[in-house]
Coordinates of C-alpha atoms in Angstrom, one line a residue:
X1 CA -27.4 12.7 -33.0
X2 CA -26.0 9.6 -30.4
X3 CA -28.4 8.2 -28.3
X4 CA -27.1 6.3 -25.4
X5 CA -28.8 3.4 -24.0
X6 CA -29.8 2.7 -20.7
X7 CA -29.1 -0.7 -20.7
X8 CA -25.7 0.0 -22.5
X9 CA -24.4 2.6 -19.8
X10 CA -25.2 0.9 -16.9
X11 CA -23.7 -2.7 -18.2
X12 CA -21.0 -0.5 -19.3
X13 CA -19.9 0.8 -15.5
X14 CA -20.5 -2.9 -14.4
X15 CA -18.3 -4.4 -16.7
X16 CA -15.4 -1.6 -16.1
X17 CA -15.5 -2.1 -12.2
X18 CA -14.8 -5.8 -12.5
X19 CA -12.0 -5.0 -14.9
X20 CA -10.3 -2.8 -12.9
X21 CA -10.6 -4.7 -9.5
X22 CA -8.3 -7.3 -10.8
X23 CA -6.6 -6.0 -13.3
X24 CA -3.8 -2.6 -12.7
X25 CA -3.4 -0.1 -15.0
X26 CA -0.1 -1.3 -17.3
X27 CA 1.3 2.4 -16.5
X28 CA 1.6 1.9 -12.9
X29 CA 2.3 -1.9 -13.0
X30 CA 5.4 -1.6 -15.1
X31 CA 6.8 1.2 -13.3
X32 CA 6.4 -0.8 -10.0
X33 CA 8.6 -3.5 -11.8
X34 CA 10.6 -0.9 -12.7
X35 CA 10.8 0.2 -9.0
X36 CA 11.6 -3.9 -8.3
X37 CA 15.1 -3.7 -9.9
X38 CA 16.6 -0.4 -8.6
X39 CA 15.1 -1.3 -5.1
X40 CA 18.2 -1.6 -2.7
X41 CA 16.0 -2.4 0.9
X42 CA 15.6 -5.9 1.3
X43 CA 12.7 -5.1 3.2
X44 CA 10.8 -3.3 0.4
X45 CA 12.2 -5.5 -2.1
X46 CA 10.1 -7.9 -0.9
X47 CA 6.8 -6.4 0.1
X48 CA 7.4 -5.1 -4.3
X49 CA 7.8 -8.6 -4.8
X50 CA 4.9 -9.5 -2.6
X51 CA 2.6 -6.5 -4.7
X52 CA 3.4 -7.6 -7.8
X53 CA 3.2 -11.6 -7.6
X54 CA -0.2 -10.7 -5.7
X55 CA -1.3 -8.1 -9.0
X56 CA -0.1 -11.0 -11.5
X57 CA -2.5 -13.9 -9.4
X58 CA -5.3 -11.7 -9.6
X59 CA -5.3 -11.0 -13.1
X60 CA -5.5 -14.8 -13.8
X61 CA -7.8 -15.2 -10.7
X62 CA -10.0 -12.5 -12.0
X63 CA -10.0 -11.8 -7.9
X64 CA -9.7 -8.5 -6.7
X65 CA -6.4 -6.8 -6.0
X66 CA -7.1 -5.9 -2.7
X67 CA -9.2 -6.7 -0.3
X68 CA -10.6 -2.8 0.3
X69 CA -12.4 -2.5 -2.8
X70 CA -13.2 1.0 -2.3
X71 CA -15.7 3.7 -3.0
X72 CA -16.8 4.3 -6.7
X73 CA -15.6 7.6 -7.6
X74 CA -17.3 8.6 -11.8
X75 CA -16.3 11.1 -13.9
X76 CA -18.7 12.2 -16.3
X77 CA -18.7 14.1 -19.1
X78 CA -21.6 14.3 -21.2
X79 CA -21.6 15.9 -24.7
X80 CA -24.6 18.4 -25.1
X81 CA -25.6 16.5 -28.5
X82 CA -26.2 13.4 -26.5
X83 CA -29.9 12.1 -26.1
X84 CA -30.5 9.6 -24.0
X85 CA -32.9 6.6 -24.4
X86 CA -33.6 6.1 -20.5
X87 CA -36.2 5.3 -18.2
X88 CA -33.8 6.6 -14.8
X89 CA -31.3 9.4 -14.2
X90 CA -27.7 9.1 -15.3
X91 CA -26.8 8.9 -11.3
X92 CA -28.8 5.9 -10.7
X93 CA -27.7 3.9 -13.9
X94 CA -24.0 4.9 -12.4
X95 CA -25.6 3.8 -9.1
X96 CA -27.1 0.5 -11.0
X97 CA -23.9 -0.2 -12.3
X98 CA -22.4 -0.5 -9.2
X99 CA -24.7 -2.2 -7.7
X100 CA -24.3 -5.2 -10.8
X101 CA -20.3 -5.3 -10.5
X102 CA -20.4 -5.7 -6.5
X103 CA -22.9 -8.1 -6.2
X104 CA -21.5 -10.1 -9.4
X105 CA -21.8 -13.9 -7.8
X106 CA -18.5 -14.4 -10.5
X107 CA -16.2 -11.7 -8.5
X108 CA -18.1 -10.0 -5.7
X109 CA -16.0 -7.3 -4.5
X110 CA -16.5 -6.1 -0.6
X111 CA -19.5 -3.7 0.3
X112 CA -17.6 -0.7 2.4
X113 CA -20.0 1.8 1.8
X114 CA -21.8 2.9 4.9
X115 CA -24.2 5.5 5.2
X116 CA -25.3 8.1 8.1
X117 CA -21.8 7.9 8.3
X118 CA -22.2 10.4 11.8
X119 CA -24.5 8.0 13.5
X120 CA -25.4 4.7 12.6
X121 CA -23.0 4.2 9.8
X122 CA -25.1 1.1 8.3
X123 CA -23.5 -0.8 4.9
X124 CA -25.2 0.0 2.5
X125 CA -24.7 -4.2 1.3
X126 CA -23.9 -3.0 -2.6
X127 CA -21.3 -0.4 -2.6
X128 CA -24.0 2.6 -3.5
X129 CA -24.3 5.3 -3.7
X130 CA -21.0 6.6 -5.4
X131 CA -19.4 9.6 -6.0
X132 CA -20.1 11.1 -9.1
X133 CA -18.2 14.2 -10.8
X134 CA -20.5 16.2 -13.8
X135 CA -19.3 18.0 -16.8
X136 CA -21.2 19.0 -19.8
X137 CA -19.2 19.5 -22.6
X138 CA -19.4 19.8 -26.9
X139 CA -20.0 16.7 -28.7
X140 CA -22.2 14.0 -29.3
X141 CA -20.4 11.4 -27.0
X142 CA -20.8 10.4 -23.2
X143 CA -17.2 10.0 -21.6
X144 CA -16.4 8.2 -18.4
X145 CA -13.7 7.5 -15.8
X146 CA -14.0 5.2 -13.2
X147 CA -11.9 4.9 -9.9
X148 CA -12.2 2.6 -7.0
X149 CA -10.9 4.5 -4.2
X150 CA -9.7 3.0 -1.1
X151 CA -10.0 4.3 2.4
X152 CA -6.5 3.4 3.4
X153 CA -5.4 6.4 0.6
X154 CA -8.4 8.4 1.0
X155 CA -8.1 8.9 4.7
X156 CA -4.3 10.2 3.8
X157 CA -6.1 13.2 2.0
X158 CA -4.3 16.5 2.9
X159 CA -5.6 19.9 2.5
X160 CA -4.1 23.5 3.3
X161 CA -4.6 27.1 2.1
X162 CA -1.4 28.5 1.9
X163 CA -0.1 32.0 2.0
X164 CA 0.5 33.0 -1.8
X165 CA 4.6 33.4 -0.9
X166 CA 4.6 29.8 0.8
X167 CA 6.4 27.3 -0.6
X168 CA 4.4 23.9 -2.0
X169 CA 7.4 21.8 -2.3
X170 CA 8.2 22.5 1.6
X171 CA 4.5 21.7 2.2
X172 CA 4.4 18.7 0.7
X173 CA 7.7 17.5 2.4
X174 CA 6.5 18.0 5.5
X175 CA 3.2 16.7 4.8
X176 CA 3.8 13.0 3.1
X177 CA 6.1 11.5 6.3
X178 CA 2.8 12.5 8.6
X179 CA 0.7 10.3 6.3
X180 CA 2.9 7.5 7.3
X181 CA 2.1 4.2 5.9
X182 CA -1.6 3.7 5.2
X183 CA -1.9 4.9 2.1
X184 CA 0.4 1.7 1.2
X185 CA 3.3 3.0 -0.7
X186 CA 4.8 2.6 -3.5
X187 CA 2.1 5.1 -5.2
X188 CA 1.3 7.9 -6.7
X189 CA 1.1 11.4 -5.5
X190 CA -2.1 13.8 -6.9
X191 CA -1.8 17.2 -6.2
X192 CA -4.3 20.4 -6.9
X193 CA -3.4 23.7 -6.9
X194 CA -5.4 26.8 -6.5
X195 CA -9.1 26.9 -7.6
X196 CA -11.1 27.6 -4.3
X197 CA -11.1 24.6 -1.3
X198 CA -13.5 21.9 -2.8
X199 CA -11.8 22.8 -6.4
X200 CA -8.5 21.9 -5.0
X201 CA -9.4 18.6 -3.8
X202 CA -11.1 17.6 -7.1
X203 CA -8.2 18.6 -9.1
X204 CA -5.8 16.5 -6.9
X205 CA -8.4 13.8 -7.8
X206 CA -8.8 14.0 -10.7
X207 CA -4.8 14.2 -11.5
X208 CA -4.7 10.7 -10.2
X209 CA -6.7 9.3 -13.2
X210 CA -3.6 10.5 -15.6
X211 CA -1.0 8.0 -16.7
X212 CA 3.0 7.5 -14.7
X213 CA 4.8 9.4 -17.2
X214 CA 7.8 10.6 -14.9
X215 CA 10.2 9.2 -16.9
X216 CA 9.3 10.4 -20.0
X217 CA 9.1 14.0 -18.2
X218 CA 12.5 13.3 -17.3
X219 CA 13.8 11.9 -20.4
X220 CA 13.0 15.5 -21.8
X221 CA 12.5 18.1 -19.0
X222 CA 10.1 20.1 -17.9
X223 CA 8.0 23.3 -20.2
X224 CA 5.9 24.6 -17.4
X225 CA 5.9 25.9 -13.7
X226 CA 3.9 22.7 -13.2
X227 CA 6.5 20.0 -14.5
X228 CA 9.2 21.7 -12.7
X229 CA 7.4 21.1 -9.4
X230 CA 6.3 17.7 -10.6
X231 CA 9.8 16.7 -10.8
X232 CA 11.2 18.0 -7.9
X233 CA 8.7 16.8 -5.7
X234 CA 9.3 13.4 -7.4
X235 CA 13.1 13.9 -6.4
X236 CA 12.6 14.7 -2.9
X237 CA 9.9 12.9 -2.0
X238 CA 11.6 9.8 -2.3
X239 CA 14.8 10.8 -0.9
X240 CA 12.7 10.8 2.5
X241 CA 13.3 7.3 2.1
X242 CA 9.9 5.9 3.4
X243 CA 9.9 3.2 1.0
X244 CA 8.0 0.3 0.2
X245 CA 5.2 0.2 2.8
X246 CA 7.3 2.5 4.7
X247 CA 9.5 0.1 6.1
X248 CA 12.1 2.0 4.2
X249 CA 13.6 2.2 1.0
X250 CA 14.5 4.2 -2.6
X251 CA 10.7 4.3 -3.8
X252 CA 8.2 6.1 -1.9
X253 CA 6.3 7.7 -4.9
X254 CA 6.2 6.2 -8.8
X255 CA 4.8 9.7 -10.3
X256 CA 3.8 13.0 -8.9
X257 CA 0.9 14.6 -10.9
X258 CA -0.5 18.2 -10.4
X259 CA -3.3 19.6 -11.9
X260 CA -3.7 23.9 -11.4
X261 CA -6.5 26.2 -11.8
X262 CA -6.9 29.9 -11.3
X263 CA -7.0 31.2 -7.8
X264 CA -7.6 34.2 -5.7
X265 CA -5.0 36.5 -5.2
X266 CA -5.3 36.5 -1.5
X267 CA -5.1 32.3 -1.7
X268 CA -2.8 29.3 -2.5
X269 CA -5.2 26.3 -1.9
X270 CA -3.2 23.3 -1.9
X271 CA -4.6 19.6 -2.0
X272 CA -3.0 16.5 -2.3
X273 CA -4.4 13.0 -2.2
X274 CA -2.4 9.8 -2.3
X275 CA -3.0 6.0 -4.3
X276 CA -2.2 3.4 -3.5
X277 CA -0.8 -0.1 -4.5
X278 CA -4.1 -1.1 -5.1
X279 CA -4.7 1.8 -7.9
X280 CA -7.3 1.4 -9.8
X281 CA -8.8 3.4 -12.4
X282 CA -10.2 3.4 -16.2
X283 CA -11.9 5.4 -18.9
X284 CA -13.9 4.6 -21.6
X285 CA -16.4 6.4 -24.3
X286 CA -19.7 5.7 -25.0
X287 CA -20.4 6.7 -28.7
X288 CA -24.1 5.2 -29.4
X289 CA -22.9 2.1 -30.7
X290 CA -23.2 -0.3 -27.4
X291 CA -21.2 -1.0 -24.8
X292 CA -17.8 -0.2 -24.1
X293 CA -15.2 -3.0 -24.7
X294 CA -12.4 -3.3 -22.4
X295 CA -9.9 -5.5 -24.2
X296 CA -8.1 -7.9 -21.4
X297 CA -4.1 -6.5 -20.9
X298 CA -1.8 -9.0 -21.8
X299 CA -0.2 -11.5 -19.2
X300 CA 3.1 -10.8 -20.8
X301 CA 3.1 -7.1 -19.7
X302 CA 3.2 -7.8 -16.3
X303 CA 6.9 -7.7 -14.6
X304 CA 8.8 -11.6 -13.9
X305 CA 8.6 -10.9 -10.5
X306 CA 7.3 -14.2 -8.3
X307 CA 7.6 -13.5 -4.5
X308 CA 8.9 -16.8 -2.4
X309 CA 10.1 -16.5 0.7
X310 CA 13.6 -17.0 2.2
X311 CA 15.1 -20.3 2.7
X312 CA 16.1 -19.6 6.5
X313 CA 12.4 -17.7 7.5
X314 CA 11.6 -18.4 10.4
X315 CA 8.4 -20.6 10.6
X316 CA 5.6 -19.6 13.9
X317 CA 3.1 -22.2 15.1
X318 CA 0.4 -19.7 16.3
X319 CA -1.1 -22.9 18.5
X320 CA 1.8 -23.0 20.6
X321 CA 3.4 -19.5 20.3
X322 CA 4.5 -18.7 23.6
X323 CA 5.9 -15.0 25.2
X324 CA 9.1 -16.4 25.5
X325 CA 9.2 -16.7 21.7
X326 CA 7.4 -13.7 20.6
X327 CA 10.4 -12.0 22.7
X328 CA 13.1 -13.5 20.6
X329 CA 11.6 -12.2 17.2
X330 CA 13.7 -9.0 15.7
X331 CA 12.5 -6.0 13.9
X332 CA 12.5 -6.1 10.8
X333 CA 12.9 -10.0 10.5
X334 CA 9.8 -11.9 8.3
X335 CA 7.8 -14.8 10.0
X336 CA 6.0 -17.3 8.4
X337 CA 2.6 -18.0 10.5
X338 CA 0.7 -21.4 10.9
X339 CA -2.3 -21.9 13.1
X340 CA -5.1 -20.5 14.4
X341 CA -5.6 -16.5 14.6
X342 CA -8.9 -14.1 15.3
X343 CA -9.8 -11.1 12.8
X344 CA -11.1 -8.2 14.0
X345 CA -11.5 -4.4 12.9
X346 CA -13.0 -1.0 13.9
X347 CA -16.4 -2.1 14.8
X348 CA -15.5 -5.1 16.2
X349 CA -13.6 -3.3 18.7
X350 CA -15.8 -0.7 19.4
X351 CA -18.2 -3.1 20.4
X352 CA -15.8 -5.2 22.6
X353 CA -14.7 -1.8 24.3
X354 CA -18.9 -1.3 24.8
X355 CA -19.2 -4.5 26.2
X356 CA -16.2 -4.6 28.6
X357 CA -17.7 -0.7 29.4
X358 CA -21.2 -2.4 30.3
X359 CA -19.3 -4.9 32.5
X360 CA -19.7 -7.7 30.2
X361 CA -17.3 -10.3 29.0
X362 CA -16.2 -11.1 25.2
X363 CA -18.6 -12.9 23.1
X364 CA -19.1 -17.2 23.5
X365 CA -16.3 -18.7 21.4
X366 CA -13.9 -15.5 21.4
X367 CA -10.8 -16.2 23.6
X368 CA -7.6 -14.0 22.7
X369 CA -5.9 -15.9 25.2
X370 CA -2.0 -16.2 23.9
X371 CA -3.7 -15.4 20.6
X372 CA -2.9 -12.9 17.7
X373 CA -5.6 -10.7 16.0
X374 CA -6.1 -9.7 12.3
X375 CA -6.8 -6.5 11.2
X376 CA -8.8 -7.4 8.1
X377 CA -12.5 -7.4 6.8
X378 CA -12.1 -9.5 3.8
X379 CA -13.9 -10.2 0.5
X380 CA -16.6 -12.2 0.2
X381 CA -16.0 -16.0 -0.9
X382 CA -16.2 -17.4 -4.3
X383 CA -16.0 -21.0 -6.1
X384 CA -14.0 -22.8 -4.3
X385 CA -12.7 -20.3 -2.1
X386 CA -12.6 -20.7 1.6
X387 CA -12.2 -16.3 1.6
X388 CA -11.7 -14.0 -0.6
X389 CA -8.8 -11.6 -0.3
X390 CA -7.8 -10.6 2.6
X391 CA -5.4 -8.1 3.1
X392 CA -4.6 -6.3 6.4
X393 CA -6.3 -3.1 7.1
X394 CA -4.8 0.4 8.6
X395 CA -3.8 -0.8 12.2
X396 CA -3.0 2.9 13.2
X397 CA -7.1 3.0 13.9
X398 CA -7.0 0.4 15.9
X399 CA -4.4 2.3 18.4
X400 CA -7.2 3.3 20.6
X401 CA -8.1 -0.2 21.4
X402 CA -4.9 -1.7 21.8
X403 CA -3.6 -0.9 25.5
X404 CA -7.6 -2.2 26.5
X405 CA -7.1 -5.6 24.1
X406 CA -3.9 -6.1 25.9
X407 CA -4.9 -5.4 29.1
X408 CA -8.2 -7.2 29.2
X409 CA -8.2 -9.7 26.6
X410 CA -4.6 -11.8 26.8
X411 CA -3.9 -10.9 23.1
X412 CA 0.0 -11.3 22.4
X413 CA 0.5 -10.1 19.1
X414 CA -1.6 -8.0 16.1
X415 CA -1.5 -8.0 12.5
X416 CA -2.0 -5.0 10.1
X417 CA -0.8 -3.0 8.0
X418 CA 1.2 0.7 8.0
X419 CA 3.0 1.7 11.6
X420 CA 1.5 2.1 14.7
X421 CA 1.2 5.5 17.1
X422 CA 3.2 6.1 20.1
X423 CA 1.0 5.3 22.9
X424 CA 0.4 2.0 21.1
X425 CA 3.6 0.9 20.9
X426 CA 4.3 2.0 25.1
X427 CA 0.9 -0.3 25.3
X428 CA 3.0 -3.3 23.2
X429 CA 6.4 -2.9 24.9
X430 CA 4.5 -2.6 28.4
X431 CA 3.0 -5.6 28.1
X432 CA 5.8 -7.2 25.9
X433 CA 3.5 -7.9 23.0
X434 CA 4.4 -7.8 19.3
X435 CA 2.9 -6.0 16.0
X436 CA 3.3 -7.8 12.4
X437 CA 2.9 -6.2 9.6
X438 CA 1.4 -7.9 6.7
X439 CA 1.9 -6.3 3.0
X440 CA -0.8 -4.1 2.2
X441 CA -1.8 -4.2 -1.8
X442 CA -1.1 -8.0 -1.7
X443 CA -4.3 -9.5 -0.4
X444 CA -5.0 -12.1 -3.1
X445 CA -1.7 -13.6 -2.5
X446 CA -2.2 -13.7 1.6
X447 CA -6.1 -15.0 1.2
X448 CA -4.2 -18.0 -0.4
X449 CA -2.6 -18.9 3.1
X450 CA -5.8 -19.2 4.9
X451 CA -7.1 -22.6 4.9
X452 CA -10.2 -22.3 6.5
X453 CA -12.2 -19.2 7.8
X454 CA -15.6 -19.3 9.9
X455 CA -17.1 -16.7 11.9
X456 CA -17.7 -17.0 15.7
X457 CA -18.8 -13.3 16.4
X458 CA -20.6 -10.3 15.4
X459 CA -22.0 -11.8 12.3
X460 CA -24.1 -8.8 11.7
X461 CA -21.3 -6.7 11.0
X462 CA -20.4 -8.3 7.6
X463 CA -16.9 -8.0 6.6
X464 CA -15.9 -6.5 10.4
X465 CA -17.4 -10.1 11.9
X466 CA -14.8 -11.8 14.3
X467 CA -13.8 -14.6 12.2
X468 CA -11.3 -17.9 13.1
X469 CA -8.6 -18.4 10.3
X470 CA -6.7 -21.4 9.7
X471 CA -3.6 -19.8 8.2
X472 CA -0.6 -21.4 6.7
X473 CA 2.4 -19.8 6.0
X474 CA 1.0 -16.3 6.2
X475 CA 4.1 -13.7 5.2
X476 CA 4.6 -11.0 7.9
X477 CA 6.9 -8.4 9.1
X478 CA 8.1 -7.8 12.5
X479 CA 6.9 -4.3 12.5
X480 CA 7.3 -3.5 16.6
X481 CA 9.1 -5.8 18.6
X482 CA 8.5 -6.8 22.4
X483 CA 10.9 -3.9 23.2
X484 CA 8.6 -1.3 21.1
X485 CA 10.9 -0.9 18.4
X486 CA 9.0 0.2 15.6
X487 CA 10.9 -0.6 12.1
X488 CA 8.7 2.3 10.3
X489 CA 10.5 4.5 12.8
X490 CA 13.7 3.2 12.3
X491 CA 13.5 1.7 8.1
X492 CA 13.0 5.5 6.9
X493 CA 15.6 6.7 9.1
X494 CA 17.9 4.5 7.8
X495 CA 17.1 5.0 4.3
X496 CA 16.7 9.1 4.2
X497 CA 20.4 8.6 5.1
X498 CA 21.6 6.1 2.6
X499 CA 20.1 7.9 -0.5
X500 CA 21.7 11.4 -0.1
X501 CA 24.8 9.0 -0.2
X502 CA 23.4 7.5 -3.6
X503 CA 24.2 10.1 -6.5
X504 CA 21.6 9.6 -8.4
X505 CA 17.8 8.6 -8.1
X506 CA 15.5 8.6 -11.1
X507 CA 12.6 6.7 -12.4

């Protein structure tokens, strides 16, 4: 009979979300180098580049990936031979767990769980409660799979219940380019089919936690209904040629995985849930003997891929950045950014949008005048750190706010990630502003070009404070221009066009 220890389980969830918030899984890691050399888009070329220099840093850093450390989603399946030796239920040593790796003073990793999410929508400060998936099972073994899910791919998550003669693959096409860019592409596609609604979406999830075996699928072809779809989805979806943080390109998707289950006749339930550059995932077994060892990947797995940028970039002193200048800069073209810049996210502007409503003025010390803003909530600091990482978040939720920042604040120019909405680039082109767009899935490497970081506003708020960054040489992307050109409009355009010119595009 195994008897699991309390002590042993919970240190063992601990110890497996540290791991996998700096380290990738190999699978996915090698197949984004992989992605590296066929890539033909300069301008996803780079933000690979830009991923995978970032994922290297980290795993030397023992820093997180990304910045979004997401919500702790546990697969469990116990084996009905297992006895436990435990003082607590098996939810609250998961909960425990997570409590230890986000709070670990070695490598904290951001808090972004907030609960009554319909009201107050409070954070929680450790990252708990997570979600957590049952399944009792024979044996005499307890065996786990951790995910930390962010909410840039999780609020991508599509559902539908299909007529039973529909067809998935046209489904799917139409559904990925409505995602746009948030999810942060290159990633990987999870798809569940059939079951009942709620079955669906934990199939999709659950398919996520499988390894990028696409090429070997290819190598030799499909056996099943499933694989069939898997590859042709794979085919197609990248021929729409979002690319590489949708600015355009050959890879959209690095696997497509579907998981199926028995339906009604009357149904097709179809779900389909994105991840991201930042995926992160890992499983492990619990046999009675102690803890579960994660033996550290080797160094030498990762791809020779160092990011640097061009020789001719042009360089941006945010001190003395003028209209006049901000007008000159292309779509498309990168900037290298030096000075001072405000951060600032969904609360933060929900509060300034309260305060201007109340007929108040900003905060003391906060003066977007000829300024840029940063779409970021980043990581608490460690060591010697002056942040921790600090990649941009999801600008397109920010798009409410942006015609009253513009109007009311004298902002000139934000920073985020993924493309903006239409009435947010009218706002931008109106009042001859510009959006950047900073590499999502590469915040370890950005956090390194802020120099300083101290926050003058809404300290309450924790990671959504208003901070003051000293930034030099941040890498960004003219994304929309002072003309409201957008280049996630016009990069996948481009692209969808070159490929069904290219005869062949494989894994």
């Amino acid at each position: 009979m195994t008897i699991i220890n309390q002590e042993d389980f919970i240190s063992s969830i601990a110890d497996a979300l540290q791991y996998i918030s700096y380290y990738h899984p190999l699978d996915y890691i090698q197949a984004l180098g992989e992605a590296y050399q066929r890539e033909q888009s300069p301008a996803a070329r780079d933000a690979i580049a830009q991923i995978l220099t970032n994922s290297r840093m980290s795993a030397l850093g023992h820093r997180p990936i990304c910045q979004d450390t997401g919500i702790v989603v546990a697969f469990v399946k116990v084996g009905m031979a297992v006895r436990w030796d435990a003082t607590i239920s098996v939810s609250d040593m998961v909960n425990e767990g997570v409590r230890r790796a986000y709070l670990n003073p070695d490598n904290v990793l951001r808090a972004s769980v907030v609960a009554d999410p319909a009201g107050a929508r409070r954070n929680t400060r450790d990252n708990t409660p997570a979600v957590i998936h049952y399944e009792i099972v024979p044996g005499d073994k307890v065996d786990i799979t951790l995910a930390a899910k962010g909410g840039g791919s999780e609020n991508k998550s599509k559902f539908a219940i299909l007529n039973p003669s529909d067809s998935i693959v046209d489904w799917v096409l139409k559904t990925v380019p409505d995602m746009g860019a948030g999810w942060c592409p290159p990633g990987i596609l999870g798809i569940g089919l059939g079951g009942t609604a709620e079955k669906a979406m934990l199939l999709a999830k659950e398919a996520l936690m499988e390894p990028v075996d696409i090429h070997e699928l290819q190598a030799r072809g499909p056996n099943s209904r499933v694989e069939e779809l898997r590859l042709e989805l794979f085919d197609k979806v990248n021929a729409l040629g979002i690319g590489a943080q949708g600015l355009g390109g050959l890879t959209t998707v690095l696997d497509v995985k579907i998981r199926d289950y028995p339906t009604h006749a009357a149904s097709l339930p179809v779900a389909m849930i994105p991840n991201c550059a930042a995926t992160r995932h890992v499983h492990f077994t619990l046999d009675g003997s102690g803890p579960a060892l994660l033996p550290p990947p080797s160094l030498d797995a990762w791809p020779k891929v160092e990011w640097q940028p061009a020789a001719d970039v042009r360089r941006v002193d945010l001190d003395r950045v003028s209209r006049e200048e901000v007008d000159s800069w292309k779509p498309g073209e990168t900037l290298l950014l030096s000075g001072k810049l405000l951060t600032g996210r969904d609360a933060a502007h929900k509060r300034i949008a309260d305060m201007f409503a109340r007929g108040e003025g900003l905060p003391p010390g906060v003066d977007f005048t000829n300024r840029f803003i940063y779409y970021v909530g980043p990581v608490e600091p460690v060591r010697d750190e002056v942040v921790g990482p600090a990649g941009p978040t999801t600008a397109t939720r920010m798009d409410k706010f942006t015609d009253m920042m513009l109007e009311k604040t004298g902002l000139i120019g934000m920073i985020g990630k993924a493309e903006r909405g239409e009435a947010a680039i009218e706002s931008i082109r109106r009042h001859k502003a510009v959006y950047l767009m900073a590499v999502g899935g590469a915040a370890y490497l950005v956090a390194k070009a802020v120099k300083s970081a101290r926050v003058i506003a809404f300290a309450d708020l924790g990671m959504e404070a208003i901070y003051e960054f000293v930034v030099q040489d941040m890498p960004v992307t003219v994304a929309v221009d002072s003309g409201g050109t957008s280049v996630h409009n016009t990069g996948p355009a481009e692209w969808r066009g070159k490929i069904g010119k290219i005869p062949v595009l494989r894994g």
